[in-house]
Tab-separated table of C-alpha atoms in Angstrom:
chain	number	residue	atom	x	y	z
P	18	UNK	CA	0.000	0.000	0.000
P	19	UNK	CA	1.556	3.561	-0.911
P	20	UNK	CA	0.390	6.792	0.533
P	21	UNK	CA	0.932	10.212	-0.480
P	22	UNK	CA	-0.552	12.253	2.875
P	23	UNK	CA	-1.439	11.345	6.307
P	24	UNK	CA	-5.304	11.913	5.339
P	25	UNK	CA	-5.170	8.725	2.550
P	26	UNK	CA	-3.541	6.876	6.104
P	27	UNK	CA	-6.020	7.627	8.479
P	28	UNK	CA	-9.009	7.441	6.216
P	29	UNK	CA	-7.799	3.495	4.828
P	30	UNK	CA	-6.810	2.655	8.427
P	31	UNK	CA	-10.179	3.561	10.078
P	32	UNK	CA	-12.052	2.106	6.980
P	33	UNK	CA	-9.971	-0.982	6.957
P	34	UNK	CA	-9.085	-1.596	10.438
P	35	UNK	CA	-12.411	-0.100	11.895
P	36	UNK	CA	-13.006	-2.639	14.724
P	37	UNK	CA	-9.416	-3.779	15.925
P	38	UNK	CA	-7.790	-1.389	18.899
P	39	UNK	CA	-5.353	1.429	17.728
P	40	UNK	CA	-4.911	2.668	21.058
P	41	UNK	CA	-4.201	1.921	24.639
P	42	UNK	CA	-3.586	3.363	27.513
P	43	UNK	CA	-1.655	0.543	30.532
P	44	UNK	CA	-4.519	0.145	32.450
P	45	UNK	CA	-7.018	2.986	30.936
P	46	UNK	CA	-8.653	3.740	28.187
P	47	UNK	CA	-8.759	2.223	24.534
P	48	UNK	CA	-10.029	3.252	21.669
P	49	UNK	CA	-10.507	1.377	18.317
P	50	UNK	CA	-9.963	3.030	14.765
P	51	UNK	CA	-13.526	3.824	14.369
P	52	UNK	CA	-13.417	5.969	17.516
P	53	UNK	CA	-10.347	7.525	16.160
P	54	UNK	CA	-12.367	8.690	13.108
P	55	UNK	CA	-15.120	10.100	15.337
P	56	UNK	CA	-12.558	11.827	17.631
P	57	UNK	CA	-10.704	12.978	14.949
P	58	UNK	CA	-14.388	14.662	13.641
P	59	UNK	CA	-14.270	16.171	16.852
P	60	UNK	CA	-11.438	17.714	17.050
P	61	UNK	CA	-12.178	19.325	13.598
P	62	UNK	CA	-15.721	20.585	14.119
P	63	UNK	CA	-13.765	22.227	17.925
P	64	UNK	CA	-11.405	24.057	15.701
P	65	UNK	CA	-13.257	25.066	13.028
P	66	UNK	CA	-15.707	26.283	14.772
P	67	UNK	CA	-13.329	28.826	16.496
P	68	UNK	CA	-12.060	30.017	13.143
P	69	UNK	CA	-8.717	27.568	12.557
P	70	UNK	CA	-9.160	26.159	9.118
P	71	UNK	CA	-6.855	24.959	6.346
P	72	UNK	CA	-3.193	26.352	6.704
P	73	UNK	CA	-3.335	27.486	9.850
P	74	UNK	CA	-0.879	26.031	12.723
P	75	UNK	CA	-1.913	24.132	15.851
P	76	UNK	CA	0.154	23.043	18.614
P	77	UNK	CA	0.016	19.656	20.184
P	78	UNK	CA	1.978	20.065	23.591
P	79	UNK	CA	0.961	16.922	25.063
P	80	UNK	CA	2.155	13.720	27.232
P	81	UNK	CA	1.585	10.493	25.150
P	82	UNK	CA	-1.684	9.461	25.020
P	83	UNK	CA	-4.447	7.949	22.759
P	84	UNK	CA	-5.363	11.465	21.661
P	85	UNK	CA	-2.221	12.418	20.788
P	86	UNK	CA	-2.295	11.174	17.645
P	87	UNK	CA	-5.691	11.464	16.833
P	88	UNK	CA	-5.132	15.135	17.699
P	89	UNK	CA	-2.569	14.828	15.436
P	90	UNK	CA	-4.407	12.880	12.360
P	91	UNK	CA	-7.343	15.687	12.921
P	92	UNK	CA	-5.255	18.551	12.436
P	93	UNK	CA	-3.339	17.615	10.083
P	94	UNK	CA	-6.180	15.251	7.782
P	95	UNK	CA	-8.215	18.927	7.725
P	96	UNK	CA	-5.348	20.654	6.229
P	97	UNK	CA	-3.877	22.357	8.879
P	98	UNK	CA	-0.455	21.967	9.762
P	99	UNK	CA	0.480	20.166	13.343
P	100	UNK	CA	2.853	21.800	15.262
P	101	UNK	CA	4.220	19.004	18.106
P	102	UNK	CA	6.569	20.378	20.799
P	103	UNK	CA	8.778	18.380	22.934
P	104	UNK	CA	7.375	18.301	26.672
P	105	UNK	CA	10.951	18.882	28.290
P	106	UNK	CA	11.246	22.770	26.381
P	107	UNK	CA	10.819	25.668	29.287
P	108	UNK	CA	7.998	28.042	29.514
P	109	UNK	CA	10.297	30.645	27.653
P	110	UNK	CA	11.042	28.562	25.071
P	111	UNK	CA	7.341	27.508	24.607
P	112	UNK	CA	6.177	30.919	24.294
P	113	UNK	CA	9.155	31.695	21.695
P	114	UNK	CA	8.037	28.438	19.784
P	115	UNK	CA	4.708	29.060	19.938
P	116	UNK	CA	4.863	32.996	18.582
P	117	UNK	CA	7.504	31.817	15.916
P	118	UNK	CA	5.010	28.670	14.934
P	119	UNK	CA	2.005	31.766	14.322
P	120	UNK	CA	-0.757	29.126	15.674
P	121	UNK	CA	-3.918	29.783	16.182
P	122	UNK	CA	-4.693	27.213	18.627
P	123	UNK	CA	-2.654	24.649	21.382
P	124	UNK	CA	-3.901	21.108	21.820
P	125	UNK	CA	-2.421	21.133	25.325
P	126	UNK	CA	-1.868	18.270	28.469
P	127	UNK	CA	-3.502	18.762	31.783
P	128	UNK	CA	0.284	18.746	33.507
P	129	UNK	CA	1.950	21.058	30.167
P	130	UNK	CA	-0.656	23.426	30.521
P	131	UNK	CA	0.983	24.992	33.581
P	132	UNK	CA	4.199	26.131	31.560
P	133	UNK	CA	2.367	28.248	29.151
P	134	UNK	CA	2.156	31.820	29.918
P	135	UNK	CA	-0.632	33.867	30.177
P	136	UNK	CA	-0.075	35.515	27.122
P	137	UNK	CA	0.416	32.876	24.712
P	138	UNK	CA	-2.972	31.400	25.715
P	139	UNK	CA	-4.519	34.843	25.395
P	140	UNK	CA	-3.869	34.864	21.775
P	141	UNK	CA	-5.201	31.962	20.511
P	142	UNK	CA	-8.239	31.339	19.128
P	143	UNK	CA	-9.076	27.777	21.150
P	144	UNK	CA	-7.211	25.558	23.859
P	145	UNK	CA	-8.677	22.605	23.999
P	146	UNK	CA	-7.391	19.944	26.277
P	147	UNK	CA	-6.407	16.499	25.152
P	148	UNK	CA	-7.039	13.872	27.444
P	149	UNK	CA	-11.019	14.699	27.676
P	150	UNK	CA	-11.293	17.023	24.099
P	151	UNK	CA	-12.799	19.339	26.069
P	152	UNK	CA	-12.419	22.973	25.677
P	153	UNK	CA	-10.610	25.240	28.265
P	154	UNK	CA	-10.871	28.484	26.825
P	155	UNK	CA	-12.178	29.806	23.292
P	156	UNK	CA	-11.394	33.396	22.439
P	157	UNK	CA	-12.797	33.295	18.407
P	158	UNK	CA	-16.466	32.087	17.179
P	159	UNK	CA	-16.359	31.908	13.648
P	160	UNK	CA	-16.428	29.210	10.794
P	161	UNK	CA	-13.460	28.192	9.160
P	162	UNK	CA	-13.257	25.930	6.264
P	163	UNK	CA	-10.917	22.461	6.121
P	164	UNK	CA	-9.580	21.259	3.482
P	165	UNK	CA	-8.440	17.900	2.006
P	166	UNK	CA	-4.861	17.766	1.944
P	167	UNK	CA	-2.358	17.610	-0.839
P	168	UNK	CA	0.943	15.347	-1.028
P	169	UNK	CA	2.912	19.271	-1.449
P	170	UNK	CA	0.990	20.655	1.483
P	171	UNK	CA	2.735	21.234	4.924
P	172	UNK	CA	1.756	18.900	7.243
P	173	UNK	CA	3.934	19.581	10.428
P	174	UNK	CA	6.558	21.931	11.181
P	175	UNK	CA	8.760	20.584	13.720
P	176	UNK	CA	10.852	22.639	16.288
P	177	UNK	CA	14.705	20.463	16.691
P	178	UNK	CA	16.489	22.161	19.472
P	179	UNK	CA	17.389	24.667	21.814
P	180	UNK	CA	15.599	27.821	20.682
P	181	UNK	CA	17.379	30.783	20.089
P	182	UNK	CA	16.086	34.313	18.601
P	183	UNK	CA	15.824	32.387	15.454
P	184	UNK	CA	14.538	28.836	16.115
P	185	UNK	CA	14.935	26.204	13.592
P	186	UNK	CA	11.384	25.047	12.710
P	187	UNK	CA	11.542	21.843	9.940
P	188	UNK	CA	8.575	21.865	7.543
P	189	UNK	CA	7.305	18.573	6.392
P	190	UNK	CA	4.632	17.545	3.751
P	191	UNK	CA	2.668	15.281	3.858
P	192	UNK	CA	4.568	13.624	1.165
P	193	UNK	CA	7.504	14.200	3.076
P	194	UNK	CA	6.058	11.934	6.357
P	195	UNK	CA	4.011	9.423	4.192
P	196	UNK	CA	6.668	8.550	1.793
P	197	UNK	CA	9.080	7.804	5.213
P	198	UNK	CA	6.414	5.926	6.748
P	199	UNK	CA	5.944	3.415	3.214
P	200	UNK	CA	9.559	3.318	3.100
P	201	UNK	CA	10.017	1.948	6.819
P	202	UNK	CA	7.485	-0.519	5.667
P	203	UNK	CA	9.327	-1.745	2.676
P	204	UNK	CA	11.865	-2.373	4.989
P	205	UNK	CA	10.117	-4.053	7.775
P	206	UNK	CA	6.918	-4.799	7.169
P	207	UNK	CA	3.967	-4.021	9.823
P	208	UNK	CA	0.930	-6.170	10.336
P	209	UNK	CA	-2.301	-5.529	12.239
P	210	UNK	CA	-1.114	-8.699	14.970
P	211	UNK	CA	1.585	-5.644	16.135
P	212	UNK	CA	1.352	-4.425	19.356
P	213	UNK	CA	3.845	-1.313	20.732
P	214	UNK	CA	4.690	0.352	23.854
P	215	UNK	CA	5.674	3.788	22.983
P	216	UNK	CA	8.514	5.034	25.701
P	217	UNK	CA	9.485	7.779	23.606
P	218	UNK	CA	7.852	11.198	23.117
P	219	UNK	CA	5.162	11.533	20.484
P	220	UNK	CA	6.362	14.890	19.228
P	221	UNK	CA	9.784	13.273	18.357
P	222	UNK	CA	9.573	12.593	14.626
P	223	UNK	CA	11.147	9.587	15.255
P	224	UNK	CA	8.465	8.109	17.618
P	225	UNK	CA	5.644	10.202	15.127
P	226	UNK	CA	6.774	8.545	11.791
P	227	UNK	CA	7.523	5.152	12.760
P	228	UNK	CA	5.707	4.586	16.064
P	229	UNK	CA	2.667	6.444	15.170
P	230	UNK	CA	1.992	6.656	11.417
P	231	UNK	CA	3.914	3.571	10.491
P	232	UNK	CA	2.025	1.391	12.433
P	233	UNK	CA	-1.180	3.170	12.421
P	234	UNK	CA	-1.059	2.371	8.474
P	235	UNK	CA	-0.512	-1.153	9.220
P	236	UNK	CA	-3.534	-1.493	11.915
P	237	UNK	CA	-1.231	-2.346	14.724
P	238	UNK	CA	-1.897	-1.111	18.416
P	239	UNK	CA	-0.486	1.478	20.261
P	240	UNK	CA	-0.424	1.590	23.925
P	241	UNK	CA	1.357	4.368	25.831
P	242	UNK	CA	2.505	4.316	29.482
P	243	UNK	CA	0.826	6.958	32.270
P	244	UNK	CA	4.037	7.409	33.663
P	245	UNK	CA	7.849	8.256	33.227
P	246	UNK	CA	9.490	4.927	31.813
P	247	UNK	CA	11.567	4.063	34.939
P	248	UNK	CA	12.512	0.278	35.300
P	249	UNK	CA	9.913	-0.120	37.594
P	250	UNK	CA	7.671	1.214	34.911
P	251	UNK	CA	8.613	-0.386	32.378
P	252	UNK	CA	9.177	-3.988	33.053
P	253	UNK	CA	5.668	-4.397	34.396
P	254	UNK	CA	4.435	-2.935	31.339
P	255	UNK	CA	6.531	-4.656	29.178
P	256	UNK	CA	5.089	-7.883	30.382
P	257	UNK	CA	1.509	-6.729	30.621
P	258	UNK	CA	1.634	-5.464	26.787
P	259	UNK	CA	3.837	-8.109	25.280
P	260	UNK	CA	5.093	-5.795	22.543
P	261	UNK	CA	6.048	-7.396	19.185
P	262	UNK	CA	7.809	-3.964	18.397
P	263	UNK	CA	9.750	-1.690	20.323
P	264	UNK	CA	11.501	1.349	19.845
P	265	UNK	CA	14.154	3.184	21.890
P	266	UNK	CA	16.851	4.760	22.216
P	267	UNK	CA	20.315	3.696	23.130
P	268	UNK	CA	20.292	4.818	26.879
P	269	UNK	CA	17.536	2.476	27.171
P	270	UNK	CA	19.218	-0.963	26.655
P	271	UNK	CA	22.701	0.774	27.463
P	272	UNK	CA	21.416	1.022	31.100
P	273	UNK	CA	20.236	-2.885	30.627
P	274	UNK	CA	23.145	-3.646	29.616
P	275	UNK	CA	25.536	-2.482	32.011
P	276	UNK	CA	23.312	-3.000	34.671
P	277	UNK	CA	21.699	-6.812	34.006
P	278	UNK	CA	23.957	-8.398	31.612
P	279	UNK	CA	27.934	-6.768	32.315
P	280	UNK	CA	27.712	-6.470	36.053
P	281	UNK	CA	26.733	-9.830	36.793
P	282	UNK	CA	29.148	-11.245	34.154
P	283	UNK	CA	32.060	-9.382	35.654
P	284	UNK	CA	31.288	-9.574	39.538
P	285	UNK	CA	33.766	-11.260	39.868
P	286	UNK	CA	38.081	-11.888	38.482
P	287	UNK	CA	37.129	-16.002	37.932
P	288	UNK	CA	33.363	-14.884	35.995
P	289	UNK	CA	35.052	-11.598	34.145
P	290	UNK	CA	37.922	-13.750	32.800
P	291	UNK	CA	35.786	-16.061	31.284
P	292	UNK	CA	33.898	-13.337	29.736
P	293	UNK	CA	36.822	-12.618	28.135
P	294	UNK	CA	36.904	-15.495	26.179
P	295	UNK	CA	35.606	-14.948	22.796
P	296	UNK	CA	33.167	-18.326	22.382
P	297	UNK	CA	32.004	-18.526	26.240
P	298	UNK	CA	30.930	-14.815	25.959
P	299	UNK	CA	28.771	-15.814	23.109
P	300	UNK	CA	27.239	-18.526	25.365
P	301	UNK	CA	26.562	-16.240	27.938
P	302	UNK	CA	24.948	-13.193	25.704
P	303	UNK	CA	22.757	-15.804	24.350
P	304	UNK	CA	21.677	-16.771	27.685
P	305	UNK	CA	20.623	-13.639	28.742
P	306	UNK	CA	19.467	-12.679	25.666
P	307	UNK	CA	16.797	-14.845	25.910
P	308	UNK	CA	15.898	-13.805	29.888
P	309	UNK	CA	15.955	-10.204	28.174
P	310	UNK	CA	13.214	-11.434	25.527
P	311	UNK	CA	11.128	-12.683	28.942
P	312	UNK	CA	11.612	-9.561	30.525
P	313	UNK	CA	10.188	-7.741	27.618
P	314	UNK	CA	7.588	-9.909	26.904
P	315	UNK	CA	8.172	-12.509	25.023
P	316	UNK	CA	7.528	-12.027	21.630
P	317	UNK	CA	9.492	-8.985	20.392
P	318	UNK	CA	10.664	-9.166	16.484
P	319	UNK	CA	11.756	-5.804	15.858
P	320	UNK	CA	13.742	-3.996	18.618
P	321	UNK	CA	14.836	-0.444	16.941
P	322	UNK	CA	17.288	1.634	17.929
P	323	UNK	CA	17.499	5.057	16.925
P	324	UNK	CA	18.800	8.437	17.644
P	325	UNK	CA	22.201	8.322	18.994
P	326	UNK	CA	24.824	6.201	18.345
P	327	UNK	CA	24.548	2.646	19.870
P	328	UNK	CA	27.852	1.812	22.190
P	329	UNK	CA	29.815	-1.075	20.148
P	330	UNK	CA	29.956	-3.315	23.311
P	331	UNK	CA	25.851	-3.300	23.850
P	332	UNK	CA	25.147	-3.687	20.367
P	333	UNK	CA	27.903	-6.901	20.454
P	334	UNK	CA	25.644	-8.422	23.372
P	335	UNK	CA	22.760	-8.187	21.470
P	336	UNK	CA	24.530	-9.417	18.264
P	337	UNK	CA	25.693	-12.251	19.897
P	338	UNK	CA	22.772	-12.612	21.651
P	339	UNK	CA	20.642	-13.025	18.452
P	340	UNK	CA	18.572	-10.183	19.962
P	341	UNK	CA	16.203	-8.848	16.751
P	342	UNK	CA	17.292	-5.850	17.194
P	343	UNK	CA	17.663	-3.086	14.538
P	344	UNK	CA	19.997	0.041	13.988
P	345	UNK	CA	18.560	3.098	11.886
P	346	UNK	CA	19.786	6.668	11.167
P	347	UNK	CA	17.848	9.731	9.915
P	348	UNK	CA	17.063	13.200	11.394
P	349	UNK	CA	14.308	15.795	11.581
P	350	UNK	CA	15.045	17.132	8.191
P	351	UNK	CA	14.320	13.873	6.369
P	352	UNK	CA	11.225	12.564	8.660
P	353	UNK	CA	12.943	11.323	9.802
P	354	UNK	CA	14.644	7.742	8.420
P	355	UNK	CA	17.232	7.675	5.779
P	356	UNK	CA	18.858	4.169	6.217
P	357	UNK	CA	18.111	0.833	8.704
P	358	UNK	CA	18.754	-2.271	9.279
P	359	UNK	CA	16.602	-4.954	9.998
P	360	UNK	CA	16.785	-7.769	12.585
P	361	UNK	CA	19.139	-10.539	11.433
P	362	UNK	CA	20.749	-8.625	9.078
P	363	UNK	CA	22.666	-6.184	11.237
P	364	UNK	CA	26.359	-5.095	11.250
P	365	UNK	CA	28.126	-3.859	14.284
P	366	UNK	CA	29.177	-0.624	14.118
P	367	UNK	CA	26.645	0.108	10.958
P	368	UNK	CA	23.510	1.825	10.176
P	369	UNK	CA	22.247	-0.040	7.180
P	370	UNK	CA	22.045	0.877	4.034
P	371	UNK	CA	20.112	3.646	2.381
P	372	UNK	CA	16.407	2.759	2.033
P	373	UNK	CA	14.737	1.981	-1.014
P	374	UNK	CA	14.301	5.581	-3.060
P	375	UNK	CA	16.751	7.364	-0.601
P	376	UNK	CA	20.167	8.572	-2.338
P	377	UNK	CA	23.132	9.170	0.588
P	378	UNK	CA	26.906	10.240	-0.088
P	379	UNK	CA	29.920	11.901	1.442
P	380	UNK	CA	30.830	15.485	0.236
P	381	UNK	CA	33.994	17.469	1.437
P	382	UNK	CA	35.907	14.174	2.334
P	383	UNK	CA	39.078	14.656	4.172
P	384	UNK	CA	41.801	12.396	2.245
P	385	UNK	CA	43.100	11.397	5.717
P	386	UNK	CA	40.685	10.859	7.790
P	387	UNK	CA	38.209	9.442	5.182
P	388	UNK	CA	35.447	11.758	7.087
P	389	UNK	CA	32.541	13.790	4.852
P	390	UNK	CA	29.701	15.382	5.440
P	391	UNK	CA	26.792	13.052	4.436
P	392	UNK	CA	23.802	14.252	1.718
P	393	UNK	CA	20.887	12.810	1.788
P	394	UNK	CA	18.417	12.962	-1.488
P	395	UNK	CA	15.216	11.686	-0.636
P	396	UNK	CA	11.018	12.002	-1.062
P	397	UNK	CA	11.192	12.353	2.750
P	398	UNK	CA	13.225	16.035	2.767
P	399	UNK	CA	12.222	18.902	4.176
P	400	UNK	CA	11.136	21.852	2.363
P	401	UNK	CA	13.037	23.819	4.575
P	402	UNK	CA	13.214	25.648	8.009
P	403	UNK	CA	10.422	28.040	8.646
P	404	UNK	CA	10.677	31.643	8.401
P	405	UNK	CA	14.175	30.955	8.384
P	406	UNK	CA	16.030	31.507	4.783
P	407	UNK	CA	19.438	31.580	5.778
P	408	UNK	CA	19.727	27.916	7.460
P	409	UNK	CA	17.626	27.270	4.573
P	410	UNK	CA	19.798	27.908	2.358
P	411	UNK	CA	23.211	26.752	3.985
């Protein structure tokens, strides 16, 4: 199946997929795909209603949740353009975000709510809050029109990093997010038998393209944690939810690592020396690989690992281990996956090759070194920063 905007997803996914779960909440709430469509209905009529139609920006500052994304689908299957910000920015930075962004209206997180200032929530036209849809303050009554979205059309702009006078804003199509989330499923292949736990944030394009719209197009479920992902979190929930997929990031399994598998295999000089040894350290990562695999679950078949690099000797145990784990690299600006591997086919060291459609190569290479900086040609890059020509351009 190939898509061309996140409307053609959500419209074949609720059609096709109408009575299976898409979302979960551990212990709460769930909500199939044909309550997505009538949420994300909602959410439209609440918008327009206050005069934010096609083209105009709304943020989603929100904790992960089941109406995250249909926020998300809503805003941006009406033609508007989703702006997700990361929970962790400061007040100041919200309100420089926000006023750069222009929106018209915050989707907004009963805890989040608290860091915006009075006078960002003065000017826009609706807040509405996402865990009940319900609206906490409405400034503008007046129709607006929606409008069905085209593969050229912005679809999200998304704010990187640390916000200066100038933020960096990337703007992604629709095209641009659809395209990446087809391509991650050339690669590895989603069914509607997947289940997730999402640990990561939801505004992290990352998390959005593959844990969100990637699986959403596939009719797997999505179930999101109440609370901070601490081990005592997480391993409960791991084994309640019995993910089939998984993503992280490296700190995740790094702190496994060194905490469950290397400390107990050097405790001591007699256990640490036979760790040494090349073919009884294999043994050994393939025993606890497999009390890893019980731990989350049971029935994982795509572990991926993305956005930092992965330390060589955690990515060895899980090599050796015959963990199905999988390495991918892409950014913001390209929506963000430009190359992966896949379980079983994995390299140390390596990100994978380029992904089917995706062009990659070193410019400026230092003769010595053997060091470039890598260009990426692909359907899934950015039209540019917003309101910013200069880092545009460079």
């Amino acid at each position: 199946m190939t898509f061309n905007t996140l409307h053609e997803i959500l419209t074949h996914s609720v059609e096709k997929f109408s009575d299976r779960l898409a979302f979960a909440m551990i212990g709460g709430e769930e909500v199939t795909y044909k309550e997505v469509g009538k949420r994300v209905e909602t959410i439209q009529e609440l918008l327009l209603n206050a005069g934010v139609g096609a083209d105009d920006k709304v943020v989603i500052l929100s904790s992960s949740m089941p109406n995250w994304g249909v926020s998300y689908f809503a805003i941006t299957s009406a033609g508007m353009v989703a702006v997700p910000i990361l929970p962790d920015f400061t007040s100041d930075e919200l309100d420089l975000i926000i006023a750069h962004s222009e929106a018209k209206a915050i989707m907004v997180s009963d805890k989040l709510y608290t860091k915006l200032s009075k006078e960002t929530l003065e000017r826009m036209n609706i807040v509405i809050r996402t865990k009940g849809l319900n609206v906490v303050t409405q400034r503008v009554n007046e129709r607006a029109e929606k409008r069905t979205p085209k593969p050229e059309d912005l679809a999200a702009i998304i704010y990187t990093s640390g916000t200066t006078s100038k933020p960096k804003g990337v703007m992604l199509t629709h095209y641009n997010l659809a395209s990446n989330a087809c391509l991650c499923n050339i690669l590895f292949p989603i069914y509607e038998t997947d289940v997730t736990l999402s640990v990561l944030p939801m505004s992290h394009t990352y998390e959005c393209t593959l844990g969100l719209l990637l699986i959403f197009s596939g009719g797997g479920r999505m179930t999101y944690l109440e609370k901070p992902p601490t081990p005592s979190i997480l391993l409960p929930a791991l084994r309640k939810v019995r993910p089939t997929i998984f993503l992280i990031v490296p700190l995740i399994i790094e702190k496994v690592f060194n905490s469950q598998v290397k400390a107990k295999f050097t405790a001591n000089k007699f256990i640490s020396t036979l760790y040494g040894v090349g073919f009884i350290r294999r043994i050994l990562h393939r025993m606890a690989s497999k009390k890893l695999m019980t731990a989350f679950g049971g029935r994982v078949r795509f572990l991926g690992i993305g956005g930092a690099k992965l330390h060589v000797e955690t990515e060895t145990f899980l090599h050796e281990g015959g963990f199905p784990y999988a390495i991918g690299y892409g950014l913001t600006e390209t929506a963000p996956m430009a190359a992966g591997q896949i379980p079983g086919k994995c390299r140390i060291g390596a990100t994978g090759p380029a992904m089917a459609g995706v062009n990659i190569r070193l410019d400026n290479i230092n003769p010595e070194t053997g060091l470039g900086e890598i260009v990426i040609n692909s359907p899934s890059v950015m039209q540019g920063y917003y309101k910013n020509p200069e880092a545009t351009a460079e």
